[in-house]
XYZ file of C-alpha atoms in Angstrom:
336
model
C 3.918 41.062 -15.193
C 4.044 38.487 -12.408
C 5.803 35.259 -13.410
C 6.582 32.160 -11.358
C 9.804 30.403 -12.367
C 11.096 27.005 -11.292
C 14.756 27.974 -10.931
C 15.790 24.451 -9.902
C 14.053 21.451 -8.295
C 11.846 22.574 -5.384
C 12.832 26.199 -5.910
C 9.989 28.407 -7.155
C 10.446 32.151 -7.427
C 7.835 34.848 -8.104
C 9.242 37.836 -9.956
C 8.318 40.628 -12.322
C 9.120 40.265 -16.023
C 8.404 42.590 -18.944
C 5.221 41.840 -20.848
C 6.137 39.944 -24.042
C 6.058 41.658 -27.422
C 3.780 39.898 -29.907
C 5.265 38.902 -33.272
C 3.194 38.668 -36.474
C 1.286 35.393 -36.540
C 1.116 35.233 -32.755
C -1.679 35.879 -30.277
C -0.887 37.743 -27.072
C -2.947 36.167 -24.312
C -3.782 37.361 -20.855
C -3.544 34.055 -18.996
C -6.573 33.423 -16.762
C -6.418 29.782 -15.645
C -3.649 27.161 -15.564
C -4.172 23.539 -14.587
C -1.407 21.893 -12.567
C -0.334 18.664 -14.245
C 1.743 15.689 -13.157
C 4.406 17.031 -15.513
C 4.559 20.233 -13.455
C 4.921 18.218 -10.259
C 7.748 16.219 -11.852
C 9.484 19.438 -12.930
C 9.165 20.753 -9.378
C 10.623 17.580 -7.861
C 13.373 17.238 -10.475
C 12.020 14.104 -12.189
C 11.185 15.500 -15.644
C 13.818 14.154 -18.068
C 13.138 16.512 -20.996
C 13.729 19.798 -19.217
C 16.416 22.410 -18.639
C 16.111 24.761 -15.656
C 15.111 27.489 -15.090
C 11.630 26.987 -16.551
C 8.241 28.668 -16.340
C 5.862 25.735 -15.918
C 2.265 25.409 -17.063
C 0.758 23.966 -20.236
C -2.939 23.477 -19.368
C -4.229 26.972 -19.915
C -7.040 29.257 -20.872
C -7.069 33.006 -21.274
C -8.440 35.969 -23.141
C -7.058 37.560 -26.270
C -5.136 40.765 -25.647
C -3.766 41.313 -29.168
C -3.861 39.395 -32.460
C -3.367 39.983 -36.192
C -6.306 41.722 -37.840
C -6.958 38.719 -40.106
C -6.476 36.082 -37.374
C -10.155 35.650 -36.572
C -9.486 36.530 -32.916
C -10.672 39.698 -31.217
C -9.528 41.250 -27.926
C -11.414 39.946 -24.895
C -12.306 36.627 -26.533
C -11.949 33.497 -24.352
C -9.556 30.908 -25.761
C -7.716 27.696 -24.975
C -4.240 26.686 -26.100
C -2.980 23.503 -27.723
C 0.375 23.382 -25.878
C 2.122 20.931 -28.230
C 3.803 23.288 -30.677
C 4.363 21.052 -33.692
C 6.500 21.904 -36.718
C 3.944 21.020 -39.419
C 6.669 19.582 -41.684
C 8.020 16.327 -40.229
C 6.937 12.769 -41.039
C 4.407 12.733 -38.181
C 2.925 16.145 -38.953
C 2.517 15.245 -42.625
C 0.289 12.364 -41.496
C -1.753 14.599 -39.214
C -0.104 13.115 -36.127
C 0.996 16.440 -34.711
C 0.882 14.990 -31.190
C 4.106 13.083 -31.878
C 5.883 15.681 -34.001
C 9.590 14.974 -34.371
C 10.400 18.576 -33.428
C 7.679 19.129 -30.841
C 8.015 21.994 -28.378
C 5.691 21.684 -25.389
C 4.824 24.833 -23.482
C 6.068 24.653 -19.914
C 8.545 21.889 -20.772
C 10.676 22.701 -23.809
C 9.868 26.407 -23.632
C 8.421 28.692 -20.979
C 4.770 28.150 -20.195
C 1.761 29.728 -18.551
C 2.635 30.428 -14.897
C 2.647 34.084 -15.889
C 0.167 36.867 -16.637
C 0.793 37.257 -20.380
C 1.941 34.758 -22.995
C 2.502 34.867 -26.764
C 1.442 31.765 -28.701
C 1.441 31.085 -32.467
C -2.168 31.595 -33.544
C -2.586 28.120 -35.065
C -2.298 26.664 -31.556
C -5.025 28.904 -30.112
C -8.678 27.860 -30.183
C -11.920 29.624 -29.311
C -13.430 28.482 -26.031
C -16.977 29.040 -27.229
C -19.643 27.683 -24.918
C -17.327 26.612 -22.097
C -15.950 28.410 -19.050
C -12.351 29.443 -18.471
C -12.043 26.661 -15.880
C -13.299 24.103 -18.398
C -11.008 25.447 -21.105
C -8.003 25.002 -18.800
C -8.985 21.353 -18.307
C -9.289 20.512 -21.992
C -5.685 19.354 -22.354
C -5.503 16.593 -19.770
C -8.972 15.356 -20.689
C -7.949 15.327 -24.362
C -5.037 13.032 -23.480
C -7.573 10.549 -22.117
C -9.837 10.993 -25.122
C -6.891 10.412 -27.469
C -5.939 7.214 -25.638
C -9.512 5.937 -25.894
C -9.543 6.713 -29.608
C -6.220 4.904 -30.015
C -7.691 1.913 -28.183
C -10.737 1.864 -30.484
C -13.041 1.370 -27.519
C -16.485 0.213 -28.633
C -19.934 -0.266 -27.159
C -20.209 -3.253 -24.846
C -16.489 -3.835 -24.428
C -14.851 -4.422 -21.080
C -12.254 -1.763 -20.298
C -9.737 -1.658 -17.457
C -7.977 1.569 -16.486
C -4.931 1.057 -14.298
C -4.244 4.254 -12.354
C -6.933 6.698 -11.238
C -5.021 9.969 -11.465
C -6.307 12.757 -13.733
C -5.242 11.031 -16.980
C -6.667 7.692 -15.869
C -9.923 9.374 -14.879
C -10.029 11.068 -18.283
C -9.638 7.686 -19.999
C -12.456 6.295 -17.841
C -14.759 9.189 -18.745
C -14.299 8.828 -22.491
C -14.310 5.019 -22.519
C -17.613 5.149 -20.663
C -18.980 7.703 -23.133
C -18.230 5.188 -25.893
C -20.494 2.671 -24.173
C -17.867 0.462 -22.540
C -18.101 -1.161 -19.124
C -15.220 0.465 -17.255
C -13.318 -0.939 -14.274
C -10.746 1.082 -12.329
C -7.815 -0.200 -10.273
C -5.593 1.948 -8.062
C -3.769 1.828 -4.749
C -5.473 4.986 -3.441
C -8.967 4.405 -2.099
C -10.012 8.080 -2.333
C -9.265 8.023 -6.074
C -11.325 4.864 -6.483
C -14.169 6.451 -4.524
C -13.976 9.473 -6.844
C -14.143 7.224 -9.921
C -17.229 5.488 -8.557
C -19.008 8.645 -7.423
C -18.208 11.098 -10.192
C -17.260 9.015 -13.239
C -19.641 6.146 -12.695
C -17.273 3.265 -13.286
C -18.847 -0.178 -12.935
C -16.366 -1.286 -10.263
C -13.259 -0.008 -8.504
C -10.662 -2.538 -7.351
C -8.080 -1.676 -4.688
C -4.534 -2.612 -5.606
C -3.235 -5.463 -3.455
C -3.555 -9.121 -2.601
C -6.318 -10.817 -4.557
C -6.843 -7.931 -6.963
C -6.109 -10.033 -10.059
C -8.601 -12.675 -8.966
C -11.184 -9.925 -8.501
C -10.478 -8.557 -11.983
C -10.911 -12.070 -13.372
C -14.240 -12.397 -11.554
C -15.481 -9.059 -12.859
C -14.654 -10.094 -16.440
C -16.006 -13.672 -16.275
C -12.436 -14.953 -16.351
C -11.753 -13.396 -19.754
C -10.098 -10.150 -18.613
C -10.408 -6.968 -20.692
C -10.882 -6.025 -24.328
C -8.884 -2.836 -23.767
C -6.486 -2.065 -20.919
C -5.107 1.426 -20.321
C -2.068 2.023 -18.145
C -1.904 5.485 -16.591
C 0.437 4.738 -13.698
C 3.928 5.771 -14.792
C 5.129 2.642 -12.986
C 7.182 0.055 -14.885
C 6.046 -2.864 -12.720
C 2.396 -1.982 -13.250
C 2.950 -1.577 -16.984
C 4.530 -5.011 -17.257
C 1.801 -6.624 -15.182
C -0.871 -5.110 -17.417
C -0.063 -7.488 -20.265
C -1.632 -10.295 -18.177
C -4.888 -8.383 -17.879
C -5.595 -8.096 -21.607
C -8.168 -10.504 -23.050
C -7.306 -12.705 -26.010
C -7.522 -10.492 -29.096
C -7.443 -7.374 -26.930
C -5.549 -4.092 -26.975
C -3.120 -2.628 -24.453
C -2.620 1.154 -24.475
C 0.335 2.646 -22.601
C -0.613 6.213 -21.796
C 2.065 6.702 -19.155
C 5.791 6.693 -19.774
C 8.813 5.570 -17.772
C 12.526 5.871 -18.329
C 13.852 2.450 -19.270
C 12.670 -0.787 -20.831
C 9.333 -2.583 -20.494
C 9.455 -6.383 -20.706
C 6.729 -8.916 -21.447
C 6.332 -12.601 -22.199
C 6.549 -13.066 -25.955
C 4.683 -16.434 -25.967
C 1.777 -14.895 -24.014
C 1.814 -11.825 -26.229
C 1.485 -13.989 -29.343
C -0.973 -16.443 -27.828
C -3.380 -13.587 -27.160
C -2.485 -11.716 -30.366
C -2.304 -8.605 -28.214
C -2.235 -5.227 -29.910
C 0.224 -2.961 -28.088
C -0.186 0.803 -28.496
C 1.404 3.909 -27.093
C -0.639 7.077 -26.701
C 1.071 10.460 -26.629
C -0.474 13.887 -26.049
C -3.578 14.720 -28.115
C -4.687 16.324 -31.372
C -7.160 19.034 -32.326
C -9.734 16.294 -32.919
C -9.410 15.164 -29.304
C -9.757 18.723 -27.973
C -12.956 19.054 -30.018
C -14.242 15.753 -28.617
C -13.735 17.023 -25.071
C -15.339 20.397 -25.818
C -18.451 18.779 -27.221
C -18.717 16.458 -24.220
C -18.335 19.435 -21.860
C -21.037 21.395 -23.653
C -23.341 18.405 -23.347
C -22.694 18.197 -19.597
C -21.037 14.789 -19.892
C -17.768 15.643 -18.113
C -17.690 16.075 -14.299
C -15.300 19.018 -14.593
C -16.561 20.835 -11.492
C -15.769 17.775 -9.373
C -12.377 17.312 -11.037
C -11.267 20.839 -10.049
C -10.601 20.066 -6.391
C -8.076 22.800 -5.539
C -7.546 26.435 -6.466
C -4.746 28.932 -5.833
C -3.664 32.331 -7.081
C -0.545 32.719 -9.216
C 1.070 34.737 -6.413
C 0.494 31.812 -4.015
C 2.233 29.203 -6.166
C 5.715 29.411 -4.564
C 4.315 29.009 -1.046
C 1.563 26.450 -1.725
C 2.858 24.290 -4.579
C 4.508 21.757 -2.245
C 1.098 21.008 -0.694
C -0.166 19.654 -4.004
C 2.240 16.706 -3.642
C 0.685 15.619 -0.334
C -1.669 12.621 -0.818
C -3.627 13.772 2.220
C -4.660 16.880 0.298
C -6.749 14.731 -2.074
C -5.779 16.727 -5.159
C -7.333 15.658 -8.441
C -6.845 18.858 -10.444
C -5.520 22.116 -9.029
C -6.217 25.297 -10.971
C -4.063 28.392 -10.743
C -5.917 31.681 -11.212
C -3.984 34.485 -12.877
């Protein structure tokens, strides 16, 4: 089977590997679609801290069942998606149902080889039926579920003012699901094409370019009160620290992105506003279900989100292009 391996930063190799042998309790999948994530780009450039090379990337995937246990509930040819966060089911987080932050988590494409390949074995409890959605949609469930999880963490409610800082795929996902909860959503980003996308396809109320006067504009848009819930999806420490100033009194601040190092904030301001600070990591089965239902109802602009497409065999030659801002990539999908 064809497999693309990241041997080392910026070194992708396409080679033939034996098809994996399925163990009891696993589902053998024929991989059909893989979404390219920011994590994959960081692995490619050498900026993913939780990784050992070589690695087969890819954790946003859909496929069809090739083989499964007779009592698994899966049949050959059935379309499925994969929950790529392989949780242990035993640790303190898992016992509370918080499998997204399992102590012993193994993420496909990061801690173990992922989906840039033609066949993959996955424990059956992490495989779900993609009933009523396309293979493309099923491959986009994961990153959208991260946004849905963040919105659930932020307890976004009808009529609230929400600010999303960063209009990449995760930020756009947070905008989509905050808007579906009835919030007034504002986007801020330094890339005008991303802001234009958020206005055109997500329907945000306003999109503010990053730069001089942006904070005054955010104050104007919120009647000087700023925002009930602020989401950071930038992966930038300076932006994350600045975001504390943009939270309304009594509001919530959700850090969806992560950086290596410390984040600092003014303790007097934090207490004066009684800010609730939250992290948001990965997603759970509940969030995947939320996204699936929204897709089935036609409430997610998934066709617009899938801006680029390439074959698995083209990945070594074309992957570098996905890093180019001029390409205007929102979500690239690899076809296997």
